[in-house]
PDB file of N, CA and C in Angstrom:
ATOM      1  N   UNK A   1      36.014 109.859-101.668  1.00  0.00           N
ATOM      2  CA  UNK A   1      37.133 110.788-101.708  1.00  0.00           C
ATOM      3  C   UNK A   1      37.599 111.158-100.302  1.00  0.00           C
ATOM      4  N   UNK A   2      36.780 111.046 -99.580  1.00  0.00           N
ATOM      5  CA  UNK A   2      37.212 111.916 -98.113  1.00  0.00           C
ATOM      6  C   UNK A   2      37.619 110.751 -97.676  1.00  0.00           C
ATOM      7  N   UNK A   3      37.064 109.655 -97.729  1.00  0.00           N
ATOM      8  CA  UNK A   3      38.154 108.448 -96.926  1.00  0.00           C
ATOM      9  C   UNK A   3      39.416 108.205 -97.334  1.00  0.00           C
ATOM     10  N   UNK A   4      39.517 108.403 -98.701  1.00  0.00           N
ATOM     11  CA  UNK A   4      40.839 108.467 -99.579  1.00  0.00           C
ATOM     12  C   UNK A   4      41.598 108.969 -98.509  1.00  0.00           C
ATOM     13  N   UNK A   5      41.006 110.738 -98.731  1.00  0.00           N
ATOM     14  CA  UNK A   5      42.195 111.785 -97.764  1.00  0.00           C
ATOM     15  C   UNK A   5      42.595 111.416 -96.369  1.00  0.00           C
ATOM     16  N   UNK A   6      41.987 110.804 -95.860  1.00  0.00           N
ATOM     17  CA  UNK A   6      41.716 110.370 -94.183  1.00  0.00           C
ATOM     18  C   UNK A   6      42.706 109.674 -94.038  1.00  0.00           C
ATOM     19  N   UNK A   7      42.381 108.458 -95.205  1.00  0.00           N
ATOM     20  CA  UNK A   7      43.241 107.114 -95.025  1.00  0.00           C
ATOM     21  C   UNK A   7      44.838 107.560 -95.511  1.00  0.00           C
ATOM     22  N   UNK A   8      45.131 108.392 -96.004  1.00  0.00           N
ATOM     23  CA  UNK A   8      46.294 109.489 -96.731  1.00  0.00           C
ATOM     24  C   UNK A   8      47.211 109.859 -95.360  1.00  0.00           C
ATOM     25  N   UNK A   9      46.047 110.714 -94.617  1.00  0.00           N
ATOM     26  CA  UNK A   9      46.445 111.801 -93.641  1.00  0.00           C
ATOM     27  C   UNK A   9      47.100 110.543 -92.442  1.00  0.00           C
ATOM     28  N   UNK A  10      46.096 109.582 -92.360  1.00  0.00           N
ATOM     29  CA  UNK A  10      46.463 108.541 -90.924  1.00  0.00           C
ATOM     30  C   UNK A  10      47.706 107.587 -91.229  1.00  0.00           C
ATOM     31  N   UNK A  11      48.176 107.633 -92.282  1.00  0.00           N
ATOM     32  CA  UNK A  11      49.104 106.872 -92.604  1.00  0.00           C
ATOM     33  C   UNK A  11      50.370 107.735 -92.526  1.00  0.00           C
ATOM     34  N   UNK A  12      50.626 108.913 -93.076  1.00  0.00           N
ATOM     35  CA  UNK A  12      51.142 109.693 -92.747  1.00  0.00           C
ATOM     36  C   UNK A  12      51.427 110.619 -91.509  1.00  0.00           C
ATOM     37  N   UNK A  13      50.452 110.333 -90.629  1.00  0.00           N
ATOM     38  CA  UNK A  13      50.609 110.546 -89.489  1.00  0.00           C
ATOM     39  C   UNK A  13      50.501 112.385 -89.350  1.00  0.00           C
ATOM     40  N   UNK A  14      50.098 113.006 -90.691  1.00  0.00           N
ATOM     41  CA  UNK A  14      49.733 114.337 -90.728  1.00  0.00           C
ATOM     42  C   UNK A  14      48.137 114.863 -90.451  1.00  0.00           C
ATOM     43  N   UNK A  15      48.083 114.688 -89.278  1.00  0.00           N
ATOM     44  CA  UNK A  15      46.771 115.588 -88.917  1.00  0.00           C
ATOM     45  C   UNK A  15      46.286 116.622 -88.753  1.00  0.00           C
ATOM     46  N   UNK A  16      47.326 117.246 -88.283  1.00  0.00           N
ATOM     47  CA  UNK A  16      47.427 118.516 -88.167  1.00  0.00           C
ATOM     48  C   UNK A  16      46.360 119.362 -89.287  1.00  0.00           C
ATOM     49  N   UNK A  17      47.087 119.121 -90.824  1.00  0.00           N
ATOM     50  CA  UNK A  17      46.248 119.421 -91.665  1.00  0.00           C
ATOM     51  C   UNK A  17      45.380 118.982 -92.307  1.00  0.00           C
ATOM     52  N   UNK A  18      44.891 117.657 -91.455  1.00  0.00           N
ATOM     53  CA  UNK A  18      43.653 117.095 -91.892  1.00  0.00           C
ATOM     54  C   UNK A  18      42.799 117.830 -91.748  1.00  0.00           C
ATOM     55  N   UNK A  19      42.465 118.230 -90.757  1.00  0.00           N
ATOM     56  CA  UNK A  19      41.557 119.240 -90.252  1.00  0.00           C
ATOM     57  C   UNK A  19      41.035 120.390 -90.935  1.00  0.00           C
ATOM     58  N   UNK A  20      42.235 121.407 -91.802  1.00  0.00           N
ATOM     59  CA  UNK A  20      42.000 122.328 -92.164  1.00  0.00           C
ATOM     60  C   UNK A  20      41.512 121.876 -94.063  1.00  0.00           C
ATOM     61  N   UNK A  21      41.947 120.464 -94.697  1.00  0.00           N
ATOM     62  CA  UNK A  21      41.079 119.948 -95.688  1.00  0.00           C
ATOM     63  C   UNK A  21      39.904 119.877 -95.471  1.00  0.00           C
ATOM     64  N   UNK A  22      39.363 119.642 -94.121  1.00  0.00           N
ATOM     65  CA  UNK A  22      37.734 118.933 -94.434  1.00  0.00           C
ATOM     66  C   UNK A  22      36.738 119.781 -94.617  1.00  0.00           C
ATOM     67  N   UNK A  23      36.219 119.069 -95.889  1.00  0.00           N
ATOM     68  CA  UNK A  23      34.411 120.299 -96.232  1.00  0.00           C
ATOM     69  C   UNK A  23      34.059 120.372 -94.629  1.00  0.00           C
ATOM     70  N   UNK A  24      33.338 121.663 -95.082  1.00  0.00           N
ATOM     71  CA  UNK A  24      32.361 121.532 -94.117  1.00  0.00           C
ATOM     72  C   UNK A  24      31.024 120.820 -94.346  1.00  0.00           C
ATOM     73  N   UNK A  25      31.205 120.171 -95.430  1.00  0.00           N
ATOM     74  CA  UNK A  25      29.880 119.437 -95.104  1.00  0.00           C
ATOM     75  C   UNK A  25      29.722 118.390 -95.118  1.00  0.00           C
ATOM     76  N   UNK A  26      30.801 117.357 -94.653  1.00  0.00           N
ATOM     77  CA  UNK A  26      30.843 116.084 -94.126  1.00  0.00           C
ATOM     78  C   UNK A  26      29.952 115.617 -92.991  1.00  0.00           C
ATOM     79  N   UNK A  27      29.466 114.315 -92.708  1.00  0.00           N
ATOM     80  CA  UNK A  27      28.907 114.148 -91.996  1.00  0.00           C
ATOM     81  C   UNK A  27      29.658 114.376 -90.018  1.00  0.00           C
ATOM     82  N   UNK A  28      28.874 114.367 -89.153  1.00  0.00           N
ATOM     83  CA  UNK A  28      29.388 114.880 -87.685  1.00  0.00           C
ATOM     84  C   UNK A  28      30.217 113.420 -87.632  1.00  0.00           C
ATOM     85  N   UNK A  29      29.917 112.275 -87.615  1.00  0.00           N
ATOM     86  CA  UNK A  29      30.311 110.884 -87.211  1.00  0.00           C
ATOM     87  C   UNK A  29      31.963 111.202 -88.209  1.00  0.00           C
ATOM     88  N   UNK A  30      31.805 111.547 -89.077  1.00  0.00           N
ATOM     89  CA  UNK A  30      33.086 111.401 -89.835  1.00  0.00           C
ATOM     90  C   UNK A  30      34.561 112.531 -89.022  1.00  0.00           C
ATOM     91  N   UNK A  31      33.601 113.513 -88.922  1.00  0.00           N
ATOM     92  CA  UNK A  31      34.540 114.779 -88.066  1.00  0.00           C
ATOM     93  C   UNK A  31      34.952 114.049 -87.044  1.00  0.00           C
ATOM     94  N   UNK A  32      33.938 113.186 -86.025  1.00  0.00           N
ATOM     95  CA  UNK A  32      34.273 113.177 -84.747  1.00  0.00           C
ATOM     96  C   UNK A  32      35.578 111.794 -84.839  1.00  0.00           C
ATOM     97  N   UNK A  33      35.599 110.588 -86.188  1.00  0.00           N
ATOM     98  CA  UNK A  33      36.300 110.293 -86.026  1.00  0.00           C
ATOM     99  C   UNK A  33      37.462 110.503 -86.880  1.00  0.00           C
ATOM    100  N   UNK A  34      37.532 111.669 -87.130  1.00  0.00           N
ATOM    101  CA  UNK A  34      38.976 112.339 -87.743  1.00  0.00           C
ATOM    102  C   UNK A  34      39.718 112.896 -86.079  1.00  0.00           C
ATOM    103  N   UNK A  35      38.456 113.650 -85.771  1.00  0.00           N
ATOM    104  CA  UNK A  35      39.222 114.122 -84.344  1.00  0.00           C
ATOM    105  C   UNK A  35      39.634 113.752 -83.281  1.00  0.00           C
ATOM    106  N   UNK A  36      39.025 111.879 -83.429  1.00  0.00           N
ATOM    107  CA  UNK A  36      39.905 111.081 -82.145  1.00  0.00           C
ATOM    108  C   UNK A  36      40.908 110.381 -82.597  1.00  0.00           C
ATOM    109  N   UNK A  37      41.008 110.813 -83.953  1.00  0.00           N
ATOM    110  CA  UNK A  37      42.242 110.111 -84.845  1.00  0.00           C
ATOM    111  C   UNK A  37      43.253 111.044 -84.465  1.00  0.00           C
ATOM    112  N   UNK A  38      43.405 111.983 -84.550  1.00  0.00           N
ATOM    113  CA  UNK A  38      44.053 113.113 -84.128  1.00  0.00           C
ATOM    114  C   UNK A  38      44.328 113.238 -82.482  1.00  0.00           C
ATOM    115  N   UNK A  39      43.988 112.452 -81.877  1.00  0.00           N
ATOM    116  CA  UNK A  39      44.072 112.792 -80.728  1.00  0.00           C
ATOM    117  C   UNK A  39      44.886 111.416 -80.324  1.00  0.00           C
ATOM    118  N   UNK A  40      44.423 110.310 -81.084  1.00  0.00           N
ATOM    119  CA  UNK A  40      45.171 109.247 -80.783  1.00  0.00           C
ATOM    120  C   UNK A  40      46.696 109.368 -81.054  1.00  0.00           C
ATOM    121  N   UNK A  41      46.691 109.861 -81.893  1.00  0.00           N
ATOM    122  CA  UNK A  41      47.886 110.672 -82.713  1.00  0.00           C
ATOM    123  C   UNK A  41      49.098 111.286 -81.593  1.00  0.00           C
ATOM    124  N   UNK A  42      48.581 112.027 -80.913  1.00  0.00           N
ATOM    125  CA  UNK A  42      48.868 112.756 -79.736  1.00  0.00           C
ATOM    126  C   UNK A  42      49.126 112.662 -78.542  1.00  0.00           C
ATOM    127  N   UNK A  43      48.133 111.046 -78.040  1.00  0.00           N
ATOM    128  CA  UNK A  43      48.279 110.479 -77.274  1.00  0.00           C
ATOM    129  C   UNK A  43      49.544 109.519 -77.575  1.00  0.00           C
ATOM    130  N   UNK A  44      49.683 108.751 -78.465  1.00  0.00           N
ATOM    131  CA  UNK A  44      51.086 108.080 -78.990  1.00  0.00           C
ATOM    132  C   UNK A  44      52.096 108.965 -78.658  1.00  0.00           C
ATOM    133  N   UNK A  45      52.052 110.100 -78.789  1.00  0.00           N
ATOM    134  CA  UNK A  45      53.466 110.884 -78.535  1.00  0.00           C
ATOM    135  C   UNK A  45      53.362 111.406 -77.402  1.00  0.00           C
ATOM    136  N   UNK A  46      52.181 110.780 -76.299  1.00  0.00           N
ATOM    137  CA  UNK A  46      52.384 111.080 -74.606  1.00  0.00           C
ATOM    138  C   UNK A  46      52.015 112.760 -74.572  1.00  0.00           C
ATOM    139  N   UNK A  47      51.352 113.317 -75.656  1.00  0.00           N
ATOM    140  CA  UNK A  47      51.432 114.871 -75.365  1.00  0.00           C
ATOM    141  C   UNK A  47      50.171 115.375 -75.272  1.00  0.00           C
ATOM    142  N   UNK A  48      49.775 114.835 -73.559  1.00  0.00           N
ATOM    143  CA  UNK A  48      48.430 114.754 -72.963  1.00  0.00           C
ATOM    144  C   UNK A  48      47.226 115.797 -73.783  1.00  0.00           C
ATOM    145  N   UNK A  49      47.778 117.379 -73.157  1.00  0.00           N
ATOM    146  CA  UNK A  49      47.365 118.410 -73.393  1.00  0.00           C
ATOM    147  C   UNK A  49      46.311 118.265 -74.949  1.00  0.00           C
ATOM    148  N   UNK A  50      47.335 118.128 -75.972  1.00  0.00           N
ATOM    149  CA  UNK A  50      46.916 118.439 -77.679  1.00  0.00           C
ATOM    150  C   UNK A  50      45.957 117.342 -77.617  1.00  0.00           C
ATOM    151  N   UNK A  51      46.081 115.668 -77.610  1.00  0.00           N
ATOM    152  CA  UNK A  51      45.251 114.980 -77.019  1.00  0.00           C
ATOM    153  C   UNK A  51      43.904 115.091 -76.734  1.00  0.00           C
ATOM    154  N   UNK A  52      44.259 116.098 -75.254  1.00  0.00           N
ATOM    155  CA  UNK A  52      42.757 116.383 -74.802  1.00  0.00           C
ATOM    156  C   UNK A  52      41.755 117.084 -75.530  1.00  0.00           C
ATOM    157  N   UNK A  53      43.095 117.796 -76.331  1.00  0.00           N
ATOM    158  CA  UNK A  53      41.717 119.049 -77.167  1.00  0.00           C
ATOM    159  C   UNK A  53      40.899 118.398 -78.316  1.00  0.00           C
ATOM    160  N   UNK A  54      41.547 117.370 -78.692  1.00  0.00           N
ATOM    161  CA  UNK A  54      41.003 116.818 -80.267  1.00  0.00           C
ATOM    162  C   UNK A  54      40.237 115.739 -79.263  1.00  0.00           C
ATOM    163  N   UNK A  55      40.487 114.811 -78.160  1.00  0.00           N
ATOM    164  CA  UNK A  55      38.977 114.200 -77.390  1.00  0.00           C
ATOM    165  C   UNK A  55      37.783 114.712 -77.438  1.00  0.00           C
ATOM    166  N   UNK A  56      38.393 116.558 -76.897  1.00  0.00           N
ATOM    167  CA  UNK A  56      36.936 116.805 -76.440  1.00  0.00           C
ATOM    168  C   UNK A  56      36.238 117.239 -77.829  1.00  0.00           C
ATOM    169  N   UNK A  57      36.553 117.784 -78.605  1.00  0.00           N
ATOM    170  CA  UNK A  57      36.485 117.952 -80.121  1.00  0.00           C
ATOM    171  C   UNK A  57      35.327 116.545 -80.441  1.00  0.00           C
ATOM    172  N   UNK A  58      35.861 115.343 -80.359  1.00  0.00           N
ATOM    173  CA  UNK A  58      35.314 114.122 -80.506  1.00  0.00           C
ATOM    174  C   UNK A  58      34.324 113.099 -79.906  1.00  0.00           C
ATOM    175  N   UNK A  59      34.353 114.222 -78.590  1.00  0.00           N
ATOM    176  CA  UNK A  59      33.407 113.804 -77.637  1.00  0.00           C
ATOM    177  C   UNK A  59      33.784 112.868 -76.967  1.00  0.00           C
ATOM    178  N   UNK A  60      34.993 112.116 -76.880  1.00  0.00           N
ATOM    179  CA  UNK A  60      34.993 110.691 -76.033  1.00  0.00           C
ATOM    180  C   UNK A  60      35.655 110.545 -74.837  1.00  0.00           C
ATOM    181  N   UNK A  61      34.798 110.475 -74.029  1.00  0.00           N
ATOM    182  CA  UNK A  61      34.745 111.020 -72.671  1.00  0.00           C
ATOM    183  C   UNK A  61      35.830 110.335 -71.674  1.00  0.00           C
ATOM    184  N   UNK A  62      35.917 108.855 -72.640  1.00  0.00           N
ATOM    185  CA  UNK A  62      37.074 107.880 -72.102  1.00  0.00           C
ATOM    186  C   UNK A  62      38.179 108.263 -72.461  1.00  0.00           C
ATOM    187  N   UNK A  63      38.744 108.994 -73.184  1.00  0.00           N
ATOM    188  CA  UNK A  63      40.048 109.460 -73.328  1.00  0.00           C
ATOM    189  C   UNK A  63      40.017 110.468 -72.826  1.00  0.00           C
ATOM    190  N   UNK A  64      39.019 111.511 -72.839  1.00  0.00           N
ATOM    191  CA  UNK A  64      39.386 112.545 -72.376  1.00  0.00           C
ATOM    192  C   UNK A  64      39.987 112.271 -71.003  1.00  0.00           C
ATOM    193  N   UNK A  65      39.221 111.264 -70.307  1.00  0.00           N
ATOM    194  CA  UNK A  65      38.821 111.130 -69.046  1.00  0.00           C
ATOM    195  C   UNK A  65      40.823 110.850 -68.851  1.00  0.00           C
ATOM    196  N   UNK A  66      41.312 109.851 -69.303  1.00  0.00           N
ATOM    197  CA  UNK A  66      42.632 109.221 -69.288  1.00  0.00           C
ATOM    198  C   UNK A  66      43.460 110.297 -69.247  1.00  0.00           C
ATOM    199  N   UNK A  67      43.401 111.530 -70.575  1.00  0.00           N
ATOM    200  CA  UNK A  67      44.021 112.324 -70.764  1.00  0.00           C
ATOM    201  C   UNK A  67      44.397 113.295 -69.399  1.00  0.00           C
ATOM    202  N   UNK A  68      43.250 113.372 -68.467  1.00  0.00           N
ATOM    203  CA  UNK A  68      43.432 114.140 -67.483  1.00  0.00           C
ATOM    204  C   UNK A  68      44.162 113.579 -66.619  1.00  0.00           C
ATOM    205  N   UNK A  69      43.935 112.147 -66.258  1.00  0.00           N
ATOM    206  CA  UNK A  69      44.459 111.539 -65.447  1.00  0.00           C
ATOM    207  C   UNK A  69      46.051 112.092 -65.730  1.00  0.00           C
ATOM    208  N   UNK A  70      46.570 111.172 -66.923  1.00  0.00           N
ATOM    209  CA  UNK A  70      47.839 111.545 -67.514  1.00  0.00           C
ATOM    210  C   UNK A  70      48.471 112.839 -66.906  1.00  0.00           C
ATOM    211  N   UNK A  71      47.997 114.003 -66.946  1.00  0.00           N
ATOM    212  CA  UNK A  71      47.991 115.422 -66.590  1.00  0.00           C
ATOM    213  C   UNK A  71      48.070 115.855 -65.192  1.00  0.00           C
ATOM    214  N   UNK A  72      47.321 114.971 -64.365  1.00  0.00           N
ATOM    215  CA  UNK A  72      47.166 114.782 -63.314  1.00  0.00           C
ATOM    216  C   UNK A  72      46.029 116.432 -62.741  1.00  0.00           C
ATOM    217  N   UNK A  73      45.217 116.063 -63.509  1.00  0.00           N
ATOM    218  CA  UNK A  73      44.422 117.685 -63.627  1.00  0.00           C
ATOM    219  C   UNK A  73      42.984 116.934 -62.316  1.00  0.00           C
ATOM    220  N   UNK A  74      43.227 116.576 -61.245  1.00  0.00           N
ATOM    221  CA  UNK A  74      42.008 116.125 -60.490  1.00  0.00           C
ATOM    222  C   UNK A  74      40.840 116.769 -60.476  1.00  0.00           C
ATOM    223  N   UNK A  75      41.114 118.054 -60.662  1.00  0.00           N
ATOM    224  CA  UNK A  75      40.164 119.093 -60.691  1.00  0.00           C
ATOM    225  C   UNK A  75      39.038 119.202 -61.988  1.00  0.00           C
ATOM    226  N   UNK A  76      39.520 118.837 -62.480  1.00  0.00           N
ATOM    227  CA  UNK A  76      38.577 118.879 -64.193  1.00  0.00           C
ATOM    228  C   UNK A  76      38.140 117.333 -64.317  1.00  0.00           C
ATOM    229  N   UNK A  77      38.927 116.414 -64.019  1.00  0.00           N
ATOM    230  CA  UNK A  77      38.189 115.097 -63.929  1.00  0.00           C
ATOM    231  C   UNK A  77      37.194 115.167 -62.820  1.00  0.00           C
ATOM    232  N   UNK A  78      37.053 115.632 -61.821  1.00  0.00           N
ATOM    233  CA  UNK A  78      36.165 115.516 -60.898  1.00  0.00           C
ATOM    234  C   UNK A  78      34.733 116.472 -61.666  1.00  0.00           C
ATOM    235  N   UNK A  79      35.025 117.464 -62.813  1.00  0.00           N
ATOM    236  CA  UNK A  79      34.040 118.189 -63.576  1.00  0.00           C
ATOM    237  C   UNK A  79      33.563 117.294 -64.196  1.00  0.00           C
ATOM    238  N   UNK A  80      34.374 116.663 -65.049  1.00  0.00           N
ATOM    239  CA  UNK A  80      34.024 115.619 -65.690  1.00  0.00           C
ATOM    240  C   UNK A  80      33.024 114.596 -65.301  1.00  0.00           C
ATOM    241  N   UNK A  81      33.517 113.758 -64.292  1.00  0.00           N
ATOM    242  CA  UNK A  81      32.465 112.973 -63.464  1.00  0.00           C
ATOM    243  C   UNK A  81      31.587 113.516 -62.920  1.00  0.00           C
ATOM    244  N   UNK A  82      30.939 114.541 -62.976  1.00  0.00           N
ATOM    245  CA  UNK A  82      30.064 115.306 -62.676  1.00  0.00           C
ATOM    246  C   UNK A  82      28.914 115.851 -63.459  1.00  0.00           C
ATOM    247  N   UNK A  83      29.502 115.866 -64.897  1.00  0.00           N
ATOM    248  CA  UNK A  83      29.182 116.051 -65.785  1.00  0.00           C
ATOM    249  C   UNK A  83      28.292 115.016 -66.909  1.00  0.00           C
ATOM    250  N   UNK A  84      28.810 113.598 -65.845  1.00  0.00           N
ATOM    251  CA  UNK A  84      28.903 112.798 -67.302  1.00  0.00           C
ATOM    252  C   UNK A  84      26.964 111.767 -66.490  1.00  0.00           C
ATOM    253  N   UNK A  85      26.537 111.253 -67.144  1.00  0.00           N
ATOM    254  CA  UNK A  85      25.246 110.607 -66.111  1.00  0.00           C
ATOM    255  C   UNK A  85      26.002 109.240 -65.660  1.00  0.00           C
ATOM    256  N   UNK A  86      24.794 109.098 -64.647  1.00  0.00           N
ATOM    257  CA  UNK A  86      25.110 108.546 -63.480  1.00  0.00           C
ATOM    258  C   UNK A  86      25.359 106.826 -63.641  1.00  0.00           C
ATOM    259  N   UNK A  87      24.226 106.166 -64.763  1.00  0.00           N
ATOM    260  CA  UNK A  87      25.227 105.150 -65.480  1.00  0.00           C
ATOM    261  C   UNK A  87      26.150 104.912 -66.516  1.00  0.00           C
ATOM    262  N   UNK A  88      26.794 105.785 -66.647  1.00  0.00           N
ATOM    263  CA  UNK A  88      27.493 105.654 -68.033  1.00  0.00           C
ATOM    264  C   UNK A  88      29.268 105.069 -67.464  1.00  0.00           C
ATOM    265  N   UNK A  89      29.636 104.226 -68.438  1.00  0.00           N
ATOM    266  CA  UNK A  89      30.622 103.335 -67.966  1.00  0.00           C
ATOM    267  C   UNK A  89      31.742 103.844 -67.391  1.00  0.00           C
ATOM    268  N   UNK A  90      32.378 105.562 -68.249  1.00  0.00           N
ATOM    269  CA  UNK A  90      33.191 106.475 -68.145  1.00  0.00           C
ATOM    270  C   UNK A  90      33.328 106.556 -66.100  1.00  0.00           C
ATOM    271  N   UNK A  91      33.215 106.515 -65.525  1.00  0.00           N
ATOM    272  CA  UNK A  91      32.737 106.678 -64.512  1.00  0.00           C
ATOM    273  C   UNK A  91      33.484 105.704 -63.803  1.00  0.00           C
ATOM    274  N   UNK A  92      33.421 104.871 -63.654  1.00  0.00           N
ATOM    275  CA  UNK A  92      34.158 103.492 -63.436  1.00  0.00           C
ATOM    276  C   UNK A  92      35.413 103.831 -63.904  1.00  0.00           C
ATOM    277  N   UNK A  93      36.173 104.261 -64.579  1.00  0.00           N
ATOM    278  CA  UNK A  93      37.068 104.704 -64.800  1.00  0.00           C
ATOM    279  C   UNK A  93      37.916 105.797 -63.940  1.00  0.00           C
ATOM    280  N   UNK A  94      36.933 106.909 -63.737  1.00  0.00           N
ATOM    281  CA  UNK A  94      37.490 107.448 -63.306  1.00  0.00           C
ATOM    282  C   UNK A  94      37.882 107.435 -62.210  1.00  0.00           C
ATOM    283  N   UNK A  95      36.863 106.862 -61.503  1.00  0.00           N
ATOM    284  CA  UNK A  95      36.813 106.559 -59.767  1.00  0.00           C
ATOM    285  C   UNK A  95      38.094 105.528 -60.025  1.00  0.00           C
ATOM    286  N   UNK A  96      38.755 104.444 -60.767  1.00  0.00           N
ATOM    287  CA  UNK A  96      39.612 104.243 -60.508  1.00  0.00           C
ATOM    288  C   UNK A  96      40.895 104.704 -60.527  1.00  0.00           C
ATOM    289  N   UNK A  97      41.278 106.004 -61.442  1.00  0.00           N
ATOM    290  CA  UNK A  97      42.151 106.770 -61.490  1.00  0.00           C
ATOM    291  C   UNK A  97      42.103 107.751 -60.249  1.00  0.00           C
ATOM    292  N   UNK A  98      41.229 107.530 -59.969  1.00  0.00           N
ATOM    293  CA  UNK A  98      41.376 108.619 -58.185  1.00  0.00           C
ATOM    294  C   UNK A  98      41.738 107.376 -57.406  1.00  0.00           C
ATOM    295  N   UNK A  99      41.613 106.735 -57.216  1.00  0.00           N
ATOM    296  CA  UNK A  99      41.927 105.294 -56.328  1.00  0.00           C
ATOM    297  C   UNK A  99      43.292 104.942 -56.422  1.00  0.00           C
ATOM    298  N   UNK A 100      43.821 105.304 -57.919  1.00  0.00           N
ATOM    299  CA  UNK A 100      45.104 104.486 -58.030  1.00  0.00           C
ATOM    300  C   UNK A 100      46.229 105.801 -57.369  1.00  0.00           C
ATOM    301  N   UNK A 101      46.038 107.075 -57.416  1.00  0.00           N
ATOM    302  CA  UNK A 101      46.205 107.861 -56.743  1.00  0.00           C
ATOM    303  C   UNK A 101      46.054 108.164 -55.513  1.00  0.00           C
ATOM    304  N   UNK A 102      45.555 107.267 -54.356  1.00  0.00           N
ATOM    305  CA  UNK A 102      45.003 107.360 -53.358  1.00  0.00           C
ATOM    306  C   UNK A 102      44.277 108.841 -53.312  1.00  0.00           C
ATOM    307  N   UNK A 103      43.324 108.881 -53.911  1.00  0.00           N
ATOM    308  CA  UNK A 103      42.414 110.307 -53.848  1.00  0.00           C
ATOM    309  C   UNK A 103      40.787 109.009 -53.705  1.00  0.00           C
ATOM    310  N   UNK A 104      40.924 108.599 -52.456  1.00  0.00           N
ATOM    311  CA  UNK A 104      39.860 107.487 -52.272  1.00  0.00           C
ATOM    312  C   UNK A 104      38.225 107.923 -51.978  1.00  0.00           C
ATOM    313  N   UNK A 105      38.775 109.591 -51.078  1.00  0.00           N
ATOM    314  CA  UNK A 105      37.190 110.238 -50.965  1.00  0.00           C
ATOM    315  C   UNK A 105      36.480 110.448 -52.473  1.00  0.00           C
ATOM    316  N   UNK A 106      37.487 110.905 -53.619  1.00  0.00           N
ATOM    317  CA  UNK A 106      36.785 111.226 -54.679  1.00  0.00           C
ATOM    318  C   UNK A 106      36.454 110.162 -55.573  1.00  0.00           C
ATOM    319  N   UNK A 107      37.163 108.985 -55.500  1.00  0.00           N
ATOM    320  CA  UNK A 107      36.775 107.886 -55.773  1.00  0.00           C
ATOM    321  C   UNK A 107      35.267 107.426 -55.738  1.00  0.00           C
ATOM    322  N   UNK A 108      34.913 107.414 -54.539  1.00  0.00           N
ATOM    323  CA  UNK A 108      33.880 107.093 -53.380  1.00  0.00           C
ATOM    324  C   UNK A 108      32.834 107.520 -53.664  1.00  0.00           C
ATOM    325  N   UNK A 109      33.109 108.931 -54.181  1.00  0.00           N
ATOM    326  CA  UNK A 109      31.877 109.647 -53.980  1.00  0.00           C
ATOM    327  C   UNK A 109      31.473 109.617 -56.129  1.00  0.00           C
ATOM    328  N   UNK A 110      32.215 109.305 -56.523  1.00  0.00           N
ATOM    329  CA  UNK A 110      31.562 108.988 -57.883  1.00  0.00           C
ATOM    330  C   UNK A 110      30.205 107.807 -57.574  1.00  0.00           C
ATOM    331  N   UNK A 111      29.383 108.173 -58.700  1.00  0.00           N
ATOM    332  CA  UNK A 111      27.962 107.671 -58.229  1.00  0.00           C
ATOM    333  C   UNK A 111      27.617 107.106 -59.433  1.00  0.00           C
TER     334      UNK A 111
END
């Protein structure tokens, strides 16, 4: 039934009130990918901000990570990379969004 509604809501492109349908007692994996559905959603319509909130909602650190870029928020991506461990792929990413910006010290200093 809940994929029913999902597959309903993503076709329709209504997420908004996907959100406020779901039990609460669905599994976390299912929430988290309603909420990067929703964010993808958001990202299609370039509207960084709403985006970011349903990423972080979803945990995925690679969009979030983009989303900021988009925003041009250096300050919270540099939290971010700070935040995130020291091999994880996200990272590589970001140091190149400071690069493509010529922001090369913060680049650099991602580890």
């Amino acid at each position: 039934m809940q994929i029913i509604i999902f597959s309903l809501f993503e076709n329709l492109s209504f997420f908004g009130s996907l959100e406020k349908l779901v039990p609460s007692n669905v599994e976390d994996s299912v929430i988290q990918l309603i909420y990067n559905n929703i964010g993808k959603f958001y990202s299609g319509k370039q509207n960084w901000e709403e985006a970011q909130k349903f990423y972080e909602r979803s945990k995925n650190n690679a969009c979030i990570a983009y989303c900021l870029y988009k925003l041009g928020d250096w300050k919270a991506l540099q939290r971010l990379s700070e935040s995130l461990k020291k091999d994880d792929p996200v990272l590589l990413y970001i140091a190149n969004y400071f690069w493509n910006v010529g922001m090369c010290d913060q680049a650099v200093s991602i580890k």
